[in-house]
Tab-separated table of C-alpha atoms in Angstrom:
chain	number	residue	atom	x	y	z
A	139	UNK	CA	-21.535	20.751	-24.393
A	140	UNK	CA	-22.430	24.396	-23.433
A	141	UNK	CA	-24.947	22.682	-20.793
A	142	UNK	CA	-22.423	20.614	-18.995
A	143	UNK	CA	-20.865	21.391	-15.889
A	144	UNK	CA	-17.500	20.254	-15.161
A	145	UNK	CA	-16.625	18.412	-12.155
A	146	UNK	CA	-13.629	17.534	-10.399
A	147	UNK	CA	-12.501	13.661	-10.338
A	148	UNK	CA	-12.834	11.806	-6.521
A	149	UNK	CA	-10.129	10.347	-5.610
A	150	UNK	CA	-9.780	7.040	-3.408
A	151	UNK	CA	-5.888	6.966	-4.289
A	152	UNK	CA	-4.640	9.281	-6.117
A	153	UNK	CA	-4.177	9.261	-9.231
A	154	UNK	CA	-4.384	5.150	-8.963
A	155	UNK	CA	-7.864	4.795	-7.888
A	156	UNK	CA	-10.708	7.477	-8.955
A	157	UNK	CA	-14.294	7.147	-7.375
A	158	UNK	CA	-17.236	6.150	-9.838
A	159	UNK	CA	-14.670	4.593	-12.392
A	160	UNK	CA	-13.108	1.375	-13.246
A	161	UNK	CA	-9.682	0.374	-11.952
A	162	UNK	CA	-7.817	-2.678	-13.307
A	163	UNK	CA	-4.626	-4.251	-10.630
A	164	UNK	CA	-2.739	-7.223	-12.980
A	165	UNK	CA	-0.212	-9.189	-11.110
A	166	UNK	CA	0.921	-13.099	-10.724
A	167	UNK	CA	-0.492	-15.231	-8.781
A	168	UNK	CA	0.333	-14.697	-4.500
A	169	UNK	CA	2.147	-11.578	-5.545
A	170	UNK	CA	-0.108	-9.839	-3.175
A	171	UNK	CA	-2.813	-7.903	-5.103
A	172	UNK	CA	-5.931	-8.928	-2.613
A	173	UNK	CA	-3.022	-7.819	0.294
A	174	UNK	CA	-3.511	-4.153	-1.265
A	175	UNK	CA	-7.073	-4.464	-2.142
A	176	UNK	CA	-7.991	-5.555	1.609
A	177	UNK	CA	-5.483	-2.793	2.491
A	178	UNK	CA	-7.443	-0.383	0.664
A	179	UNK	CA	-10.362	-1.493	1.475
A	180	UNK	CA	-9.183	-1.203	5.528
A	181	UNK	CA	-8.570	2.570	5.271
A	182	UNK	CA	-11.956	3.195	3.442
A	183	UNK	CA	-13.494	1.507	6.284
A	184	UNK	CA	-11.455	4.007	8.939
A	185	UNK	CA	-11.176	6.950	6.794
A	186	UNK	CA	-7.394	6.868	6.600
A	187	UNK	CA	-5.610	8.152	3.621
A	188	UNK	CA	-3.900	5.146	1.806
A	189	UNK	CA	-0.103	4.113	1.394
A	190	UNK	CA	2.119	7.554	1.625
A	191	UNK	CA	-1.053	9.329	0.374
A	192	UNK	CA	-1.766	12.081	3.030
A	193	UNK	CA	-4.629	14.106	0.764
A	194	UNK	CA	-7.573	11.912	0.849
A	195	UNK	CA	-8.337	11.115	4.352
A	196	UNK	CA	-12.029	11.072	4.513
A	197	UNK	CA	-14.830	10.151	6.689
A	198	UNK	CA	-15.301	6.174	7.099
A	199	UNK	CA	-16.869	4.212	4.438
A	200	UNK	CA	-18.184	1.193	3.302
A	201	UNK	CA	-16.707	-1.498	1.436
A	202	UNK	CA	-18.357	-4.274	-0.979
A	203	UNK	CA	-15.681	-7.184	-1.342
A	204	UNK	CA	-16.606	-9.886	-3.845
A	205	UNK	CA	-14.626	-12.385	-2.835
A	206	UNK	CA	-13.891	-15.936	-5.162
A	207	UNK	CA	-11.347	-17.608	-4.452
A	208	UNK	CA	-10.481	-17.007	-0.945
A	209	UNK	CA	-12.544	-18.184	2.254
A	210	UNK	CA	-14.018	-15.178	4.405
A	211	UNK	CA	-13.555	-17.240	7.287
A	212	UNK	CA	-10.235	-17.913	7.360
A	213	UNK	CA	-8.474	-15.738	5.125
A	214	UNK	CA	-10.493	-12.542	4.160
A	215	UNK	CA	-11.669	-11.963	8.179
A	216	UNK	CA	-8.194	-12.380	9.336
A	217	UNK	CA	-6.357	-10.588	6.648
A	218	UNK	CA	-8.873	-7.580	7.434
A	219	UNK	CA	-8.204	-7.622	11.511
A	220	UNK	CA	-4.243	-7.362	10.204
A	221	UNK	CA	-4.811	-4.360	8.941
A	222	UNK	CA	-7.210	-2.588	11.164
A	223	UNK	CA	-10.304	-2.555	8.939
A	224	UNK	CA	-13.612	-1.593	10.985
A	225	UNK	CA	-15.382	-5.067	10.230
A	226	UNK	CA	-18.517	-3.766	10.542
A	227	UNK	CA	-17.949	-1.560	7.491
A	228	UNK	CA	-17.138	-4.481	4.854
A	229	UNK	CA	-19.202	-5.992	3.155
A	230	UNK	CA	-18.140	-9.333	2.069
A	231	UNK	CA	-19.663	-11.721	-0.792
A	232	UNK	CA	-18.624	-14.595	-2.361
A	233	UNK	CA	-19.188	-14.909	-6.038
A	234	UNK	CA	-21.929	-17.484	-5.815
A	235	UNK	CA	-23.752	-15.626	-3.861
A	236	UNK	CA	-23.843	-13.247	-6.008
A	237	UNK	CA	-24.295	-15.279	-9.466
A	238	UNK	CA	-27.273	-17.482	-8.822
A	239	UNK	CA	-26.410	-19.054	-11.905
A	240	UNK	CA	-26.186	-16.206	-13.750
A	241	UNK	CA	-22.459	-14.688	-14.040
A	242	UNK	CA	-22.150	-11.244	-16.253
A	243	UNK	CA	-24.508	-9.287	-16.201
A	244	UNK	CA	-26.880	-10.824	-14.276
A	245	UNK	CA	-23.626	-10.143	-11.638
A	246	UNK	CA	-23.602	-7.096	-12.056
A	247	UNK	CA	-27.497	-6.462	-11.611
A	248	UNK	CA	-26.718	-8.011	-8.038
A	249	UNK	CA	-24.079	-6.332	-7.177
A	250	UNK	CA	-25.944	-2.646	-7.842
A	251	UNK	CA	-28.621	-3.670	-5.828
A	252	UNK	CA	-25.690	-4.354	-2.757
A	253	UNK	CA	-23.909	-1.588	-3.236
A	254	UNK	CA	-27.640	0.273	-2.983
A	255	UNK	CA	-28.234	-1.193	0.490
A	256	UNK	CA	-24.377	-1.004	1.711
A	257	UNK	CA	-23.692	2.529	0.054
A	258	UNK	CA	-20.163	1.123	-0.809
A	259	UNK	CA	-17.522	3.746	-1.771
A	260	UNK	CA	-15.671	0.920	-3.193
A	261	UNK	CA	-15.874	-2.657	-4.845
A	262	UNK	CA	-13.469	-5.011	-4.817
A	263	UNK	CA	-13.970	-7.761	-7.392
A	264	UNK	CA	-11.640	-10.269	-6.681
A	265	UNK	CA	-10.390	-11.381	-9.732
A	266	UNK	CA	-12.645	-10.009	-12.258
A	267	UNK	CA	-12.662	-13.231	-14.423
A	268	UNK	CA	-14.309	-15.371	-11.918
A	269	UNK	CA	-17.202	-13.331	-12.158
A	270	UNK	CA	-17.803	-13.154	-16.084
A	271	UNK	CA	-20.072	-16.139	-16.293
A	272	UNK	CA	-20.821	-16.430	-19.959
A	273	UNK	CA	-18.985	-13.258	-21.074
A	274	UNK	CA	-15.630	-14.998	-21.182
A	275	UNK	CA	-12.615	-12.651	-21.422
A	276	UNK	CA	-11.528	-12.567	-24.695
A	277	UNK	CA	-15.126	-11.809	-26.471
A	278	UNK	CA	-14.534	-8.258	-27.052
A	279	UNK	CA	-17.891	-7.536	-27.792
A	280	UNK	CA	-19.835	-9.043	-24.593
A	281	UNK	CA	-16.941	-7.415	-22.602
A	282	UNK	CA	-17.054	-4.164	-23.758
A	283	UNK	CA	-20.978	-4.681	-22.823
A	284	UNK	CA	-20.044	-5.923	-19.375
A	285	UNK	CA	-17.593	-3.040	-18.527
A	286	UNK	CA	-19.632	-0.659	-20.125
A	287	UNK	CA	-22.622	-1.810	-17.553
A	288	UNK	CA	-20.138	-2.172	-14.580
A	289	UNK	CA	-18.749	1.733	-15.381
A	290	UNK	CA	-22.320	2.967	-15.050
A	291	UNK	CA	-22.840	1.633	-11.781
A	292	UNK	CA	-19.644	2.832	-10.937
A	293	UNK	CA	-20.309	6.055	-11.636
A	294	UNK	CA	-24.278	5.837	-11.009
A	295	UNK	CA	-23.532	4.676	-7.277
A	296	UNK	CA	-20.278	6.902	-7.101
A	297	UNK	CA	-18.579	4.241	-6.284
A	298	UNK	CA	-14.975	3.205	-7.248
A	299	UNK	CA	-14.146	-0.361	-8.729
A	300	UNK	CA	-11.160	-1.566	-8.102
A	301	UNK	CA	-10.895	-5.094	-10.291
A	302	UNK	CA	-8.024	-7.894	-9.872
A	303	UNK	CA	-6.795	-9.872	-12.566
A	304	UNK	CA	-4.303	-12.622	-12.901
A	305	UNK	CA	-1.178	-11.595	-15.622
A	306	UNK	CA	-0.640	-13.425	-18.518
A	307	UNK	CA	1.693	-15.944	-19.843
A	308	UNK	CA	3.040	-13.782	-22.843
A	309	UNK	CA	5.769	-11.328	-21.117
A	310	UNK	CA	6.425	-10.245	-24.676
A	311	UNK	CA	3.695	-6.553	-24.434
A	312	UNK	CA	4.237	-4.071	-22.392
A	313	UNK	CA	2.790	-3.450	-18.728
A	314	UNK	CA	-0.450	-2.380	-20.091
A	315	UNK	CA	-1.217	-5.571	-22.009
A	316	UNK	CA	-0.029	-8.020	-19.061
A	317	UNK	CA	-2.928	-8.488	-17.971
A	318	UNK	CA	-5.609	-11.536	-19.115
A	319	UNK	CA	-7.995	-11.385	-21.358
A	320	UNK	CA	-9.388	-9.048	-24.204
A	321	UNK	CA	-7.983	-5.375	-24.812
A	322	UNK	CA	-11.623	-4.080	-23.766
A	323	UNK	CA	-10.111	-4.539	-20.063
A	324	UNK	CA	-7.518	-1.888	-20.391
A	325	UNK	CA	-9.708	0.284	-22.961
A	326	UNK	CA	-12.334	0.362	-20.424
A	327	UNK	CA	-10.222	1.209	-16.805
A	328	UNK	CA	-9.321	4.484	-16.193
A	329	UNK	CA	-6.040	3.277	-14.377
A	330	UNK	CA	-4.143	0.350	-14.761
A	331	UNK	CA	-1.955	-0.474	-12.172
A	332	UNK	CA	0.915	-3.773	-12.164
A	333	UNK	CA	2.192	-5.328	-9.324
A	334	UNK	CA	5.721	-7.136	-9.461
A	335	UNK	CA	8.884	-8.658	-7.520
A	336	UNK	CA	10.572	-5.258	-6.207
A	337	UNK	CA	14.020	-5.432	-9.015
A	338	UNK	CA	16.410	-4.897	-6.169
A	339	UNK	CA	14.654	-6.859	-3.040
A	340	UNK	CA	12.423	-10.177	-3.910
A	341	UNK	CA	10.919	-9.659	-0.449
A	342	UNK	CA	9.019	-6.651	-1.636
A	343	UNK	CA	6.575	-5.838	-4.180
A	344	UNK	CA	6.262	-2.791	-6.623
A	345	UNK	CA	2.797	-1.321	-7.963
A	346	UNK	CA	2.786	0.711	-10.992
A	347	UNK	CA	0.847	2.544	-13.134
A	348	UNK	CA	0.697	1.300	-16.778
A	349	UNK	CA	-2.069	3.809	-17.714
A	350	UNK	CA	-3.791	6.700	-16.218
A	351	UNK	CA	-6.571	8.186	-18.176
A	352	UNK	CA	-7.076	11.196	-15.501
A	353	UNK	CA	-3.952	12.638	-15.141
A	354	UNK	CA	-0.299	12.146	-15.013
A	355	UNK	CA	0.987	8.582	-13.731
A	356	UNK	CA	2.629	9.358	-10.798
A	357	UNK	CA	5.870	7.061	-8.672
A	358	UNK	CA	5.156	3.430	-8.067
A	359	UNK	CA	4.850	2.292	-4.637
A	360	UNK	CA	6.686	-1.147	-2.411
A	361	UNK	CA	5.058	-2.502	-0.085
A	362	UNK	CA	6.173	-6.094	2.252
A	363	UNK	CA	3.905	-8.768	3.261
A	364	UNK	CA	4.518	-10.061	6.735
A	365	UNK	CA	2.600	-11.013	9.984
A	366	UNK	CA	0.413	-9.748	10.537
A	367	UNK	CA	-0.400	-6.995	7.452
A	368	UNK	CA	1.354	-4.375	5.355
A	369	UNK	CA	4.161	-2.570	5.341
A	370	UNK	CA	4.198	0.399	2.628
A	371	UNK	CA	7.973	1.264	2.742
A	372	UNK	CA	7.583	4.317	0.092
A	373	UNK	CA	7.817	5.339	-3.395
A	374	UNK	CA	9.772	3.986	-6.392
A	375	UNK	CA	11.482	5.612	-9.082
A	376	UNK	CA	10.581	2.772	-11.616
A	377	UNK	CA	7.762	2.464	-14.486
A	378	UNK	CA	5.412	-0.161	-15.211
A	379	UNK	CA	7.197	-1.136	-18.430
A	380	UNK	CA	10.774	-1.613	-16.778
A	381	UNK	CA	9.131	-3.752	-14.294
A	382	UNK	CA	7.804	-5.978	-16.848
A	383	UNK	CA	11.289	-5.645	-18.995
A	384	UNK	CA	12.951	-7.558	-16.369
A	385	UNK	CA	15.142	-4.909	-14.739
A	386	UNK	CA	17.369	-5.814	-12.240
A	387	UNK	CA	18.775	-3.065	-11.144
A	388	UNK	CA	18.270	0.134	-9.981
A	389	UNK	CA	20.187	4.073	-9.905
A	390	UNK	CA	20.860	4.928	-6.438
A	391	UNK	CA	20.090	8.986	-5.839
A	392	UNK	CA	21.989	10.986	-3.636
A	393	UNK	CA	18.839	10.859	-1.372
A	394	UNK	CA	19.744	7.010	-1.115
A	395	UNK	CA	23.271	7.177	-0.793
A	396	UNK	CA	22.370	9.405	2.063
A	397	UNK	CA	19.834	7.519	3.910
A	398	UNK	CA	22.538	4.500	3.505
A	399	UNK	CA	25.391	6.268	5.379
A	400	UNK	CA	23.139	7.705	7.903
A	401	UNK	CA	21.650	4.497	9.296
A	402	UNK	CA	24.261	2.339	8.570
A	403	UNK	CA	25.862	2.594	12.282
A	404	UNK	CA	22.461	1.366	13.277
A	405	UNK	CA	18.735	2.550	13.955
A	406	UNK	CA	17.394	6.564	13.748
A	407	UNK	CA	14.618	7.677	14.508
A	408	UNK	CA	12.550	9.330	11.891
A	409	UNK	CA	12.554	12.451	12.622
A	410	UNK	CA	16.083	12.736	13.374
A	411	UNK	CA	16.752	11.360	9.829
A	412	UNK	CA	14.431	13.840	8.103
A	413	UNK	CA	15.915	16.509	10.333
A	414	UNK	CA	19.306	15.349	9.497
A	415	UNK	CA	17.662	15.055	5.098
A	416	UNK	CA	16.853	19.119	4.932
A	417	UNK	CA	20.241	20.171	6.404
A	418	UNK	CA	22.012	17.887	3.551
A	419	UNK	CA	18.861	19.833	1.554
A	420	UNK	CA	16.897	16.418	1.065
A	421	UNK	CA	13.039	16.969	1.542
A	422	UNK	CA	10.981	14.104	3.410
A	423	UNK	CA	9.191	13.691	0.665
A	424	UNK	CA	12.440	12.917	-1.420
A	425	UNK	CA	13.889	10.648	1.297
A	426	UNK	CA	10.121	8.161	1.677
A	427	UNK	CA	11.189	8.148	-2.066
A	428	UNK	CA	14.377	6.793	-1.464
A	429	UNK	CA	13.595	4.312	1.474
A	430	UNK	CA	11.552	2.386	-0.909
A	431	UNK	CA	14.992	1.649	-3.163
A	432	UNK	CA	16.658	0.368	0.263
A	433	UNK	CA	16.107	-2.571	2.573
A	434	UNK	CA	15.225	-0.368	5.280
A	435	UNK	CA	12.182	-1.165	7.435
A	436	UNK	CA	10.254	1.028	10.363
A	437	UNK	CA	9.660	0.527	13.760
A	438	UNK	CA	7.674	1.714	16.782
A	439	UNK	CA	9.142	1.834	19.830
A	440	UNK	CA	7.520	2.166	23.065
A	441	UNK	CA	7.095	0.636	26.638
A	442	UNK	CA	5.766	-2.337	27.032
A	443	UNK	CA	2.683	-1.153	29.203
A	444	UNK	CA	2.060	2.298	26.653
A	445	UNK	CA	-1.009	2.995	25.164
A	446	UNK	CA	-1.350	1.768	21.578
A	447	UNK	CA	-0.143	4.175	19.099
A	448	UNK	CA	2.367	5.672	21.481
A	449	UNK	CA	5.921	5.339	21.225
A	450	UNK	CA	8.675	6.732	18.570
A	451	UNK	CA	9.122	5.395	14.948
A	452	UNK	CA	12.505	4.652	13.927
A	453	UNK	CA	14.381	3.639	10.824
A	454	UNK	CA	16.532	0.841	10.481
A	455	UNK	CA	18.682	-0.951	7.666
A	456	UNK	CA	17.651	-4.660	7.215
A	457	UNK	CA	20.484	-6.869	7.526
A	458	UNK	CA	21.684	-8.279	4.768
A	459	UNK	CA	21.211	-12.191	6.000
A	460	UNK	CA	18.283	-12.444	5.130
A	461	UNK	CA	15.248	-10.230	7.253
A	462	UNK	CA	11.953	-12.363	7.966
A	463	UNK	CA	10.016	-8.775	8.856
A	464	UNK	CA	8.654	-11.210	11.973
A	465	UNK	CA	9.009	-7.791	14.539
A	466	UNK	CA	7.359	-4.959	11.632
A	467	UNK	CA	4.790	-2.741	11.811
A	468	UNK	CA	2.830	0.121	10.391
A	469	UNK	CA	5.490	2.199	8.496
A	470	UNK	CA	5.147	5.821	9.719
């Protein structure tokens, strides 16, 4: 070992996504996991930092998005305009054009030689079971040698894999075992994240970390679907395994107690709020925390005639009738 030289781990999301590793995201069915991978996959394209993640804005990259079960006509191209990707930067397949016939490895072969010509920084596969072929996902020993062949490319092409897979039917294991198909999966990824029904709001969705082989697992993120995108409402105080548990309920912190009272006389704006957070000794970082615990949504106002991006973002409680998210944007 005297002749290695250590390295730092790449980030995509930190510490969810690392670059030239696999990532596994389990969830049910229309819970929203290709919502986040297309998400992702937007702010690679534009260079954005993800989510609430301000430290890994980078220059724009390209995208390989193996795509089999939905349509790139009418869902993957329109689902990408909703949230700004440069379209020119994603690369789109679906999985027959990729198999041939083959499946497994002969997938994966494929898929090097595309992420060769597109220099992808990531791959979506989308789920990860449609493209097994042969391999099936309970025959440990073929997956381990499919993984094992995916993580090379991965690394070889420093490129980070992000894989979807459907839960299972068992709700017995914990978070890290949710998700279908042999144990080789989770052995293999170097981060597991779960996505679930937020505990408090069925409107939103939770990811968590079930295992992170890089560092500590850090809060768990919400996130709404509405139209048209993505609306990443902040950080959750919650683990992987609660989510899984079943809880249905959650402890309010002072920082939510406080973000209650102060908007509950009607809209804020942002910066008034974290203005009004440090004098009651709550740091912005502590209150995005807390607005993920609350039905609270953000808005940009402007004129009707001002340039896009203009305008002030404000904070506002969502009634509790029932919101339909029809008028939200872009959280700031």
């Amino acid at each position: 070992m005297d002749t290695v030289q250590p390295t730092k781990v790449s980030w995509l999301w930190e510490p969810y996504v690392p670059v030239g590793k696999l990532a596994l995201l389990d969830g049910d069915p229309g819970i929203g996991k290709s919502w986040v991978a297309l998400s992702l996959a937007a702010s690679v394209s534009r260079g954005r930092s993800f989510a609430d993640d301000r430290r890994h804005g980078s220059r724009p990259r390209s995208v390989l998005y193996v795509a089999a079960e939905d349509d790139p006509a009418d869902t993957l191209r329109p689902r990408l305009e909703s949230v700004d990707a440069d379209l020119s930067r994603v690369f789109v397949m679906s999985a027959d054009a990729v198999w041939h016939g083959e499946g497994g490895l002969g997938f994966i072969r494929r898929v090097d030689q595309h992420l060769g010509r597109t220099r992808a920084q990531l791959l979506v596969i989308d789920p990860l079971h449609a493209v097994l072929g042969s391999v099936g996902s309970t025959q440990q020993g073929s997956v381990r040698q499919f993984l094992l062949c995916l993580g090379d490319v991965a690394s070889r092409r420093s490129c980070a894999v992000l894989c979807i897979r459907h839960r299972g039917k068992s709700r017995r294991q914990g978070a890290i075992h949710s998700g279908l198909g042999s144990v080789d999966f989770v052995a293999a990824a170097r981060s597991v994240l779960l996505a679930c029904r937020h505990p408090a709001d069925p409107t939103r969705v939770v990811i968590a970390q079930a295992k992170s082989s890089l560092g500590p697992q850090d809060a768990s993120h919400v996130f709404a679907i509405f139209q048209p995108g993505v609306d990443w409402c902040g950080r959750l105080e919650v683990s992987a395994d609660d989510l899984v548990s079943g809880v249905t309920s959650l402890p309010r912190s002072g920082a939510a107690e406080f973000l209650r009272a102060q908007l509950e006389n009607g809209e804020q704006a942002s910066t008034d709020v974290f203005r009004a957070g440090r004098d009651a000794g709550f740091s912005e970082r502590t209150l995005r925390r807390a607005k993920g615990t609350l039905r609270i949504e953000a808005v940009r106002r402007a004129q009707r005639d001002a340039p896009r991006g203009s305008g002030q973002w404000v904070w506002r409680l969502i009634d509790q009738d029932g919101h339909t998210w029809e008028n939200a944007v872009w959280p700031s």
